[in-house]
Coordinates of N, CA and C in Angstrom, one line a residue:
M1 N -56.0 31.7 -18.3 CA -54.7 30.9 -18.0 C -54.5 29.8 -17.2
S2 N -53.9 28.6 -17.9 CA -54.2 27.8 -16.7 C -52.8 27.1 -16.9
V3 N -52.6 26.6 -16.0 CA -51.4 25.9 -15.8 C -51.0 24.7 -15.5
V4 N -50.2 23.7 -16.0 CA -49.9 22.6 -16.5 C -48.5 22.0 -15.9
G5 N -48.8 20.9 -15.0 CA -48.2 20.7 -14.1 C -46.5 19.2 -14.8
P6 N -46.0 18.6 -14.9 CA -45.2 17.6 -15.5 C -46.2 16.3 -15.8
P7 N -45.8 16.0 -16.9 CA -46.9 14.8 -17.6 C -47.3 13.5 -16.2
H8 N -46.0 14.0 -15.2 CA -45.6 12.5 -14.5 C -46.8 12.9 -13.6
E9 N -47.8 13.8 -13.4 CA -48.2 14.6 -12.1 C -49.6 14.0 -12.6
A10 N -50.4 14.0 -14.2 CA -51.1 13.9 -14.3 C -51.8 12.6 -14.7
A11 N -50.5 11.8 -14.5 CA -51.1 9.9 -14.2 C -50.9 9.7 -13.6
G12 N -51.3 10.8 -11.9 CA -52.0 10.5 -10.8 C -53.1 9.6 -10.5
D13 N -53.4 9.2 -9.1 CA -54.4 8.6 -8.8 C -55.4 9.6 -8.3
A14 N -56.4 9.2 -8.4 CA -58.2 10.4 -8.1 C -57.6 11.0 -7.6
E15 N -56.3 11.6 -6.6 CA -56.2 12.3 -5.4 C -55.6 13.3 -5.8
G16 N -54.3 13.1 -7.1 CA -54.0 13.4 -7.8 C -52.2 13.3 -7.3
S17 N -52.0 12.7 -6.1 CA -50.6 12.3 -5.9 C -49.8 11.4 -7.6
P18 N -48.8 11.7 -7.9 CA -48.4 10.9 -9.0 C -47.8 9.6 -8.5
E19 N -47.5 8.6 -9.6 CA -47.4 7.4 -10.3 C -46.0 7.3 -9.5
P20 N -45.9 6.3 -8.6 CA -44.4 6.5 -8.2 C -43.5 5.6 -9.7
E21 N -42.8 6.4 -9.8 CA -41.5 5.2 -10.9 C -41.0 4.2 -10.7
P22 N -40.8 3.3 -11.5 CA -40.1 2.0 -11.2 C -38.8 2.7 -10.8
E23 N -37.9 2.0 -9.8 CA -36.6 2.0 -9.4 C -36.0 1.5 -10.7
P24 N -35.0 1.9 -11.2 CA -33.8 1.2 -11.8 C -33.4 -0.2 -11.0
R25 N -33.0 -1.0 -11.8 CA -32.1 -2.8 -11.3 C -31.0 -2.1 -11.0
R26 N -30.4 -2.3 -9.9 CA -29.3 -2.2 -9.6 C -28.4 -3.2 -9.3
R27 N -27.4 -3.2 -8.8 CA -26.5 -4.0 -8.6 C -26.5 -4.6 -7.2
A28 N -26.6 -5.5 -6.8 CA -26.8 -5.9 -5.7 C -25.5 -5.3 -4.8
P29 N -25.2 -5.4 -3.2 CA -23.8 -4.9 -3.2 C -23.6 -6.0 -2.3
A30 N -22.0 -5.9 -2.7 CA -20.6 -7.0 -2.6 C -20.6 -7.2 -0.8
I31 N -20.7 -8.5 -1.0 CA -20.6 -9.1 0.0 C -18.8 -8.6 0.4
R32 N -19.2 -8.6 2.0 CA -18.1 -8.4 2.6 C -17.1 -9.1 2.6
P33 N -16.1 -9.4 2.7 CA -14.7 -11.0 2.2 C -14.9 -11.6 3.6
F34 N -15.4 -11.3 4.9 CA -15.6 -12.1 6.3 C -16.0 -12.6 6.7
L35 N -17.3 -12.3 6.1 CA -18.7 -12.8 5.4 C -17.9 -14.1 4.5
L36 N -17.7 -13.9 3.4 CA -17.6 -15.4 2.7 C -16.6 -16.4 3.2
T37 N -15.5 -15.7 4.4 CA -14.7 -16.3 4.7 C -14.7 -17.0 6.2
T38 N -16.2 -16.2 6.7 CA -16.6 -16.4 8.3 C -15.5 -16.5 9.2
G39 N -15.2 -14.7 8.7 CA -13.9 -14.2 9.0 C -12.7 -14.8 9.7
R40 N -12.5 -15.6 9.1 CA -10.6 -16.2 9.1 C -10.2 -15.2 7.7
V41 N -8.9 -15.4 7.9 CA -8.3 -14.7 7.1 C -7.0 -16.4 7.0
S42 N -7.0 -16.7 7.1 CA -6.1 -18.0 6.9 C -7.2 -19.4 6.9
A43 N -6.8 -20.3 5.8 CA -7.1 -21.8 6.2 C -6.8 -22.3 7.5
G44 N -6.1 -21.5 7.8 CA -6.0 -22.4 9.6 C -5.0 -23.7 9.1
G45 N -3.9 -23.8 7.9 CA -2.8 -24.4 8.6 C -1.5 -24.1 8.5
T46 N -0.9 -25.1 8.8 CA 0.2 -24.1 9.9 C 1.0 -24.5 9.1
G47 N 1.5 -24.6 7.5 CA 2.4 -24.2 6.8 C 1.9 -22.5 6.1
P48 N 3.1 -22.6 5.3 CA 3.0 -21.2 4.5 C 1.7 -20.6 3.9
P49 N 1.2 -19.5 3.5 CA -0.2 -19.1 2.7 C 0.7 -19.9 1.3
M50 N -0.7 -20.0 0.7 CA -0.2 -20.4 -0.2 C 0.1 -19.6 -1.2
P51 N 1.1 -20.4 -1.8 CA 1.4 -18.9 -3.0 C 0.8 -18.5 -4.0
V52 N 0.8 -17.7 -4.6 CA -0.1 -16.6 -6.1 C -0.3 -17.5 -7.0
E53 N 0.6 -17.7 -7.3 CA 1.4 -18.4 -8.6 C 1.1 -20.4 -8.2
A54 N 0.1 -20.5 -7.2 CA 0.3 -22.1 -7.0 C -1.3 -22.2 -8.3
Q55 N -1.2 -23.5 -8.7 CA -2.3 -24.1 -10.0 C -3.4 -24.3 -9.3
V56 N -4.5 -24.2 -9.6 CA -6.0 -24.8 -8.7 C -6.7 -25.5 -10.2
V57 N -6.7 -26.7 -10.2 CA -7.9 -27.2 -10.3 C -8.9 -28.4 -10.5
S58 N -10.1 -28.5 -10.7 CA -11.5 -29.2 -9.7 C -10.9 -30.5 -10.5
T59 N -11.2 -31.4 -9.3 CA -11.5 -32.5 -9.0 C -12.9 -33.0 -10.0
S60 N -13.1 -34.2 -10.4 CA -14.3 -35.0 -10.9 C -15.1 -34.6 -9.5
A61 N -14.3 -35.0 -8.4 CA -15.9 -35.0 -6.6 C -16.0 -33.8 -7.0
G62 N -15.0 -32.5 -7.4 CA -15.7 -31.1 -7.4 C -16.9 -30.9 -8.3
L63 N -16.3 -31.4 -9.5 CA -17.3 -31.2 -10.0 C -18.9 -31.7 -10.2
L64 N -19.0 -32.9 -9.8 CA -20.2 -33.7 -9.7 C -20.3 -33.3 -8.1
A65 N -19.9 -32.3 -7.0 CA -20.7 -31.7 -6.2 C -21.2 -30.0 -6.7
L66 N -20.4 -29.7 -8.2 CA -21.0 -28.5 -8.2 C -22.3 -28.1 -8.0
H67 N -23.4 -28.6 -8.0 CA -24.6 -28.1 -8.1 C -25.2 -27.9 -6.1
S68 N -24.2 -28.8 -4.9 CA -24.5 -28.8 -3.9 C -23.4 -27.8 -3.1
L69 N -22.7 -26.8 -4.3 CA -22.0 -25.9 -3.3 C -22.7 -24.9 -3.0
T70 N -22.5 -24.0 -2.4 CA -22.7 -22.6 -1.7 C -22.3 -21.2 -3.4
F71 N -22.5 -20.6 -3.3 CA -22.5 -20.1 -4.6 C -21.0 -19.5 -4.5
E72 N -20.7 -19.1 -4.1 CA -18.4 -18.6 -4.3 C -17.9 -20.0 -4.7
H73 N -17.8 -20.5 -3.7 CA -17.4 -22.6 -4.0 C -18.3 -23.1 -5.7
Q74 N -19.2 -22.8 -5.8 CA -20.0 -23.3 -7.0 C -19.2 -22.2 -8.0
E75 N -18.8 -21.1 -8.1 CA -17.9 -19.9 -8.9 C -15.9 -20.4 -8.9
I76 N -15.8 -20.9 -8.0 CA -13.9 -20.9 -8.0 C -14.3 -22.6 -8.6
V77 N -14.8 -23.8 -8.4 CA -14.8 -25.1 -8.9 C -15.1 -24.9 -10.5
A78 N -16.0 -24.4 -11.0 CA -15.9 -23.9 -12.2 C -15.4 -23.1 -13.3
A79 N -14.8 -22.4 -12.5 CA -14.0 -21.5 -13.3 C -12.7 -22.2 -13.3
S80 N -12.1 -23.2 -12.0 CA -11.1 -24.2 -12.2 C -11.0 -25.7 -13.1
R81 N -11.8 -25.6 -14.2 CA -12.2 -27.4 -15.1 C -10.6 -26.7 -15.9
R82 N -10.4 -26.3 -15.9 CA -8.9 -25.6 -16.3 C -7.8 -25.4 -15.0
P83 N -6.7 -25.6 -15.6 CA -5.6 -24.9 -14.3 C -4.8 -23.5 -14.2
L84 N -5.6 -23.2 -13.1 CA -5.5 -21.7 -12.9 C -4.4 -21.4 -12.2
S85 N -3.6 -19.6 -11.8 CA -3.4 -19.8 -10.4 C -3.6 -19.3 -9.9
L86 N -3.7 -19.3 -8.9 CA -4.7 -18.1 -7.5 C -4.9 -17.3 -8.0
A87 N -3.8 -16.2 -8.2 CA -4.0 -14.9 -9.0 C -5.0 -14.7 -9.8
E88 N -5.1 -15.5 -11.0 CA -5.7 -15.4 -12.1 C -7.4 -15.9 -11.6
L89 N -6.9 -16.5 -10.7 CA -8.4 -17.0 -9.7 C -9.3 -16.2 -9.3
A90 N -8.6 -15.5 -8.4 CA -9.1 -13.8 -7.8 C -9.7 -13.3 -8.8
A91 N -9.1 -12.6 -10.1 CA -9.1 -11.0 -10.6 C -10.0 -11.7 -11.7
G92 N -10.0 -12.9 -12.1 CA -11.6 -13.2 -12.8 C -12.3 -13.6 -12.4
L93 N -12.4 -14.1 -10.9 CA -14.1 -13.9 -10.3 C -14.1 -12.7 -8.5
R94 N -13.1 -11.6 -9.5 CA -13.2 -10.9 -8.6 C -13.1 -10.3 -7.4
L95 N -12.5 -11.4 -6.7 CA -12.5 -11.7 -5.8 C -10.9 -11.2 -4.7
H96 N -10.9 -10.9 -3.7 CA -9.6 -10.3 -2.9 C -9.2 -11.7 -2.2
L97 N -7.7 -11.3 -3.2 CA -7.2 -12.8 -2.9 C -6.4 -14.3 -1.8
N98 N -6.9 -13.2 -1.0 CA -6.8 -13.5 0.4 C -8.3 -14.6 0.7
V99 N -9.3 -13.8 0.7 CA -10.6 -14.4 0.5 C -10.5 -15.3 -0.7
V100 N -10.1 -15.6 -1.6 CA -9.8 -17.2 -3.2 C -8.7 -18.1 -1.7
R101 N -7.6 -17.3 -1.6 CA -6.8 -18.4 -0.4 C -7.6 -19.2 0.5
V102 N -8.4 -18.7 1.2 CA -9.5 -19.2 2.0 C -9.6 -20.5 1.7
L103 N -10.7 -19.4 0.4 CA -12.1 -20.3 0.2 C -12.0 -21.5 -0.4
V104 N -10.3 -21.4 -1.5 CA -9.6 -22.7 -1.9 C -8.9 -23.4 -1.3
E105 N -8.7 -23.4 -0.5 CA -7.8 -24.0 1.1 C -9.0 -25.2 1.7
D106 N -10.3 -24.9 1.6 CA -11.6 -25.1 2.3 C -11.9 -26.1 1.0
L107 N -12.3 -26.1 0.2 CA -11.8 -26.7 -1.4 C -11.2 -28.0 -1.5
R108 N -10.0 -28.0 -1.7 CA -9.0 -28.8 -1.2 C -9.7 -29.7 -0.3
A109 N -9.4 -29.4 0.9 CA -9.5 -30.4 2.1 C -10.9 -31.0 1.8
A110 N -12.1 -30.6 0.8 CA -13.1 -31.0 1.1 C -12.8 -31.8 0.0
G111 N -11.7 -31.9 -1.0 CA -11.6 -33.1 -2.0 C -12.5 -32.7 -3.1
H112 N -12.0 -31.0 -3.4 CA -13.4 -30.4 -4.2 C -12.4 -29.9 -5.8
L113 N -11.0 -29.6 -5.1 CA -10.1 -29.1 -6.0 C -8.8 -29.1 -6.0
A114 N -8.2 -29.2 -6.3 CA -6.3 -30.0 -6.5 C -5.1 -29.0 -6.7
V115 N -4.3 -28.8 -5.7 CA -3.8 -27.5 -5.8 C -1.9 -27.9 -6.0
H116 N -1.8 -27.3 -6.6 CA -0.2 -27.3 -6.4 C 1.0 -26.1 -7.0
R117 N 1.3 -26.8 -5.9 CA 2.4 -25.9 -5.3 C 3.3 -25.5 -6.5
P118 N 4.6 -24.0 -6.7 CA 5.2 -24.3 -7.5 C 6.5 -25.3 -6.4
N119 N 7.5 -25.6 -6.8 CA 8.7 -25.8 -6.5 C 9.8 -25.2 -6.0
A120 N 9.5 -24.4 -4.7 CA 11.0 -23.6 -4.5 C 11.8 -23.6 -4.8
A121 N 12.9 -24.7 -5.0 CA 13.7 -25.1 -5.5 C 14.6 -24.7 -6.6
I122 N 13.4 -24.9 -7.8 CA 13.5 -25.0 -8.8 C 13.7 -23.5 -8.8
A123 N 12.6 -22.5 -8.6 CA 12.3 -21.4 -8.9 C 13.6 -20.0 -8.4
Q124 N 14.6 -21.2 -7.6 CA 15.9 -20.4 -7.3 C 16.8 -20.8 -7.9
D125 N 16.4 -22.1 -8.7 CA 17.5 -22.0 -9.6 C 18.5 -21.0 -10.8
L126 N 19.5 -21.1 -10.3 CA 20.4 -19.2 -11.3 C 20.5 -20.2 -13.0
S127 N 20.3 -21.4 -13.2 CA 20.6 -21.7 -14.5 C 19.2 -21.8 -15.0
V128 N 18.1 -22.1 -13.8 CA 16.2 -22.1 -15.0 C 16.6 -20.0 -14.9
L129 N 16.5 -19.4 -14.6 CA 16.5 -18.0 -14.9 C 17.5 -17.5 -15.8
R130 N 18.7 -18.1 -15.7 CA 19.3 -17.5 -16.8 C 18.9 -17.7 -18.5
R131 N 18.4 -19.3 -18.0 CA 17.6 -19.7 -19.9 C 16.6 -18.6 -19.7
V132 N 15.9 -18.5 -19.1 CA 14.4 -17.5 -18.9 C 15.0 -16.4 -19.7
I133 N 16.0 -15.6 -19.1 CA 16.5 -14.1 -20.0 C 17.2 -14.3 -20.8
D134 N 17.9 -15.8 -20.9 CA 18.2 -15.8 -23.0 C 17.2 -15.8 -23.5
G135 N 16.1 -16.3 -23.4 CA 15.1 -16.8 -24.2 C 14.7 -15.6 -24.2
L136 N 14.2 -14.2 -23.1 CA 13.6 -13.5 -23.4 C 14.7 -12.5 -24.7
R137 N 16.2 -12.0 -24.5 CA 16.5 -11.4 -25.4 C 16.7 -12.0 -26.5
A138 N 15.4 -13.4 -26.6 CA 16.0 -13.9 -28.0 C 14.7 -13.9 -29.1
V139 N 13.6 -13.2 -27.8 CA 12.8 -12.5 -28.7 C 13.0 -11.3 -29.7
P140 N 12.3 -11.2 -31.2 CA 12.9 -9.6 -31.6 C 11.9 -8.4 -31.0
D141 N 12.2 -7.8 -31.3 CA 11.6 -6.6 -31.0 C 10.2 -6.2 -31.8
S142 N 10.0 -5.1 -32.2 CA 8.3 -4.2 -32.7 C 9.5 -4.2 -34.5
R143 N 10.7 -4.3 -34.4 CA 11.8 -3.8 -35.2 C 12.1 -5.1 -35.4
D144 N 11.7 -6.3 -35.7 CA 12.5 -7.4 -35.5 C 13.6 -7.4 -35.3
T145 N 14.3 -6.8 -34.5 CA 15.9 -7.0 -34.5 C 16.2 -7.7 -33.2
L146 N 16.9 -8.3 -32.4 CA 17.5 -8.8 -31.5 C 17.3 -8.0 -30.4
R147 N 16.9 -8.1 -29.1 CA 17.2 -7.2 -28.4 C 19.1 -7.4 -27.9
D148 N 19.3 -6.5 -27.0 CA 21.3 -6.7 -26.7 C 21.3 -7.7 -25.7
T149 N 22.1 -8.4 -26.2 CA 22.8 -9.9 -26.4 C 24.0 -9.6 -25.3
S150 N 24.1 -8.6 -24.4 CA 25.1 -8.0 -23.3 C 25.4 -8.4 -22.0

């Protein structure tokens, strides 16, 4: 009676050691956020942090310099070819919001991005909020009936 081992043992070298199986391809580990921002938690500006609804768009200078930028900066400038909010940009790139804030501010300072902050006075205008609420109430629900208008 002979004992036969698993098939991979038979494929070994002359000394009988098994051939190593190739490792499956693994995803590279994520880079820690503090490495991307070189330890900064804000862009160094003295003003308030950039709001999540701020619109970010690439400039022509940013698009021309695209290939000379670091990987994360390239991704941000390329993704911002059309205007995106800071929150959309962070979600699309799967990066932490504060990391994107710092990197976007760096790119803005270098002239690669334009950042358009919302007008806070308009956002707090009650007549605008009333028109938004009225507009939402005018949208029919799934039964094609209007929502309560009271």
